[in-house]
Amino acid sequence: MNRLQPVRLVSFVTTDLAGITRGRSLPLATLEEQLASGCGWVPANSSLTPQDLIDESSPWGSHGDLRLLPDPNSRVRVEQGPDAAAPALDYLHGNLVETDGTPWPACPRGLLLA
C-alpha cells in the first residue's frame, strides 16, 4: 500500500491588526533558501476580519504584492501537538515588506518594533 509520509513544515507567520496569527507553511527542507526572500503575501490579507471575510471598507484591495520576510531569531518549535506521531512544526514570525524589501507601512510587527 502507498501511504503519504508526513513532511516537516515551517510556517512563516504574522499577527494581524485583529490579533489573529496567519501565515504560510513550507517544507522545512526549503527553509534556508526561503529565509532571504520570504514568501508571497497580499495586502488584502490585512483586511481579513476574525470571520475570514474581507472588510469592505479596507484600503487594500486584491491588487499588489508583499513578502512575508521571516526573522530567524523568532523561531519557535512545537514538538507536542495533538497528534503525537506528527512531526514537529517550526514557526518564524516575520515582517511584511514590499517586493523590493522596504518595510510595508502597515506591517503590525514593524509598527511594534518602531
Tab-separated table of C-alpha atoms in Angstrom, residues 11-111:
chain	number	residue	atom	x	y	z
A	11	SER	CA	5.460	28.330	8.963
A	12	PHE	CA	6.187	31.992	8.345
A	13	VAL	CA	3.601	33.887	10.387
A	14	THR	CA	2.399	37.401	11.130
A	15	THR	CA	-0.165	38.534	13.655
A	16	ASP	CA	-2.654	40.891	12.036
A	17	LEU	CA	-4.258	44.016	13.458
A	18	ALA	CA	-7.172	41.911	14.794
A	19	GLY	CA	-4.710	39.803	16.813
A	20	ILE	CA	-5.053	36.712	14.617
A	21	THR	CA	-1.904	34.889	13.583
A	22	ARG	CA	-1.891	33.988	9.904
A	23	GLY	CA	0.832	32.581	7.722
A	24	ARG	CA	2.182	30.287	5.064
A	25	SER	CA	3.659	26.825	5.591
A	26	LEU	CA	6.512	25.438	3.528
A	27	PRO	CA	8.533	22.225	3.610
A	28	LEU	CA	11.275	22.580	6.233
A	29	ALA	CA	13.790	21.391	3.631
A	30	THR	CA	13.314	24.717	1.781
A	31	LEU	CA	13.881	26.945	4.829
A	32	GLU	CA	17.446	28.054	4.063
A	33	GLU	CA	16.591	29.165	0.533
A	34	GLN	CA	13.412	30.955	1.722
A	35	LEU	CA	14.968	32.941	4.589
A	36	ALA	CA	16.288	35.722	2.354
A	37	SER	CA	13.215	36.089	0.146
A	38	GLY	CA	10.364	35.044	2.436
A	39	CYS	CA	7.075	34.026	0.871
A	40	GLY	CA	4.310	35.759	-1.028
A	41	TRP	CA	1.674	37.798	0.779
A	42	VAL	CA	-1.026	40.193	-0.381
A	43	PRO	CA	-2.220	43.393	1.313
A	44	ALA	CA	-5.800	42.055	1.285
A	45	ASN	CA	-4.740	39.534	3.963
A	46	SER	CA	-4.563	42.511	6.323
A	47	SER	CA	-8.223	43.203	5.563
A	48	LEU	CA	-9.489	39.860	6.832
A	49	THR	CA	-11.891	40.044	9.739
A	50	PRO	CA	-11.910	37.448	12.537
A	51	GLN	CA	-14.610	35.680	10.465
A	52	ASP	CA	-12.175	35.424	7.490
A	53	LEU	CA	-14.156	37.886	5.370
A	54	ILE	CA	-12.513	40.819	3.629
A	55	ASP	CA	-13.680	44.049	5.241
A	56	GLU	CA	-15.378	46.097	2.522
A	57	SER	CA	-14.071	49.366	3.995
A	58	SER	CA	-10.471	48.184	3.733
A	59	PRO	CA	-7.991	50.459	1.965
A	60	TRP	CA	-6.282	47.379	0.476
A	61	GLY	CA	-7.866	45.697	-2.485
A	62	SER	CA	-6.995	42.456	-4.186
A	63	HIS	CA	-4.066	44.004	-6.025
A	64	GLY	CA	-0.437	44.366	-5.013
A	65	ASP	CA	2.194	42.020	-3.708
A	66	LEU	CA	4.125	41.855	-0.471
A	67	ARG	CA	6.606	39.431	1.035
A	68	LEU	CA	6.371	37.858	4.480
A	69	LEU	CA	10.034	38.008	5.480
A	70	PRO	CA	10.846	35.676	8.393
A	71	ASP	CA	13.015	36.711	11.334
A	72	PRO	CA	15.355	33.754	12.048
A	73	ASN	CA	15.720	34.926	15.672
A	74	SER	CA	11.986	34.414	16.277
A	75	ARG	CA	11.995	30.677	15.532
A	76	VAL	CA	9.854	28.503	17.813
A	77	ARG	CA	9.413	24.726	17.562
A	78	VAL	CA	6.242	22.956	18.691
A	79	GLU	CA	7.175	19.364	19.490
A	80	GLN	CA	3.987	18.007	21.030
A	81	GLY	CA	0.851	18.689	19.044
A	82	PRO	CA	-2.465	16.864	19.279
A	83	ASP	CA	-1.087	14.057	17.086
A	84	ALA	CA	1.939	12.574	18.839
A	85	ALA	CA	3.011	10.862	15.605
A	86	ALA	CA	3.075	14.124	13.636
A	87	PRO	CA	6.434	15.790	13.055
A	88	ALA	CA	7.344	18.947	14.978
A	89	LEU	CA	6.300	22.275	13.471
A	90	ASP	CA	8.589	25.310	13.340
A	91	TYR	CA	7.239	28.886	13.343
A	92	LEU	CA	9.097	32.047	12.391
A	93	HIS	CA	7.461	35.431	12.887
A	94	GLY	CA	8.023	37.790	10.019
A	95	ASN	CA	7.737	41.333	8.798
A	96	LEU	CA	5.594	42.365	5.857
A	97	VAL	CA	7.769	44.091	3.270
A	98	GLU	CA	7.369	45.430	-0.249
A	99	THR	CA	8.751	43.238	-3.040
A	100	ASP	CA	11.911	45.387	-3.051
A	101	GLY	CA	12.445	44.681	0.669
A	102	THR	CA	11.371	48.055	2.048
A	103	PRO	CA	9.114	47.885	5.110
A	104	TRP	CA	5.388	47.915	4.407
A	105	PRO	CA	3.956	50.864	6.397
A	106	ALA	CA	1.041	48.816	7.810
A	107	CYS	CA	3.104	45.813	8.996
A	108	PRO	CA	1.894	45.087	12.568
A	109	ARG	CA	5.274	43.714	13.682
A	110	GLY	CA	7.079	46.635	12.093
A	111	LEU	CA	4.790	49.061	13.926
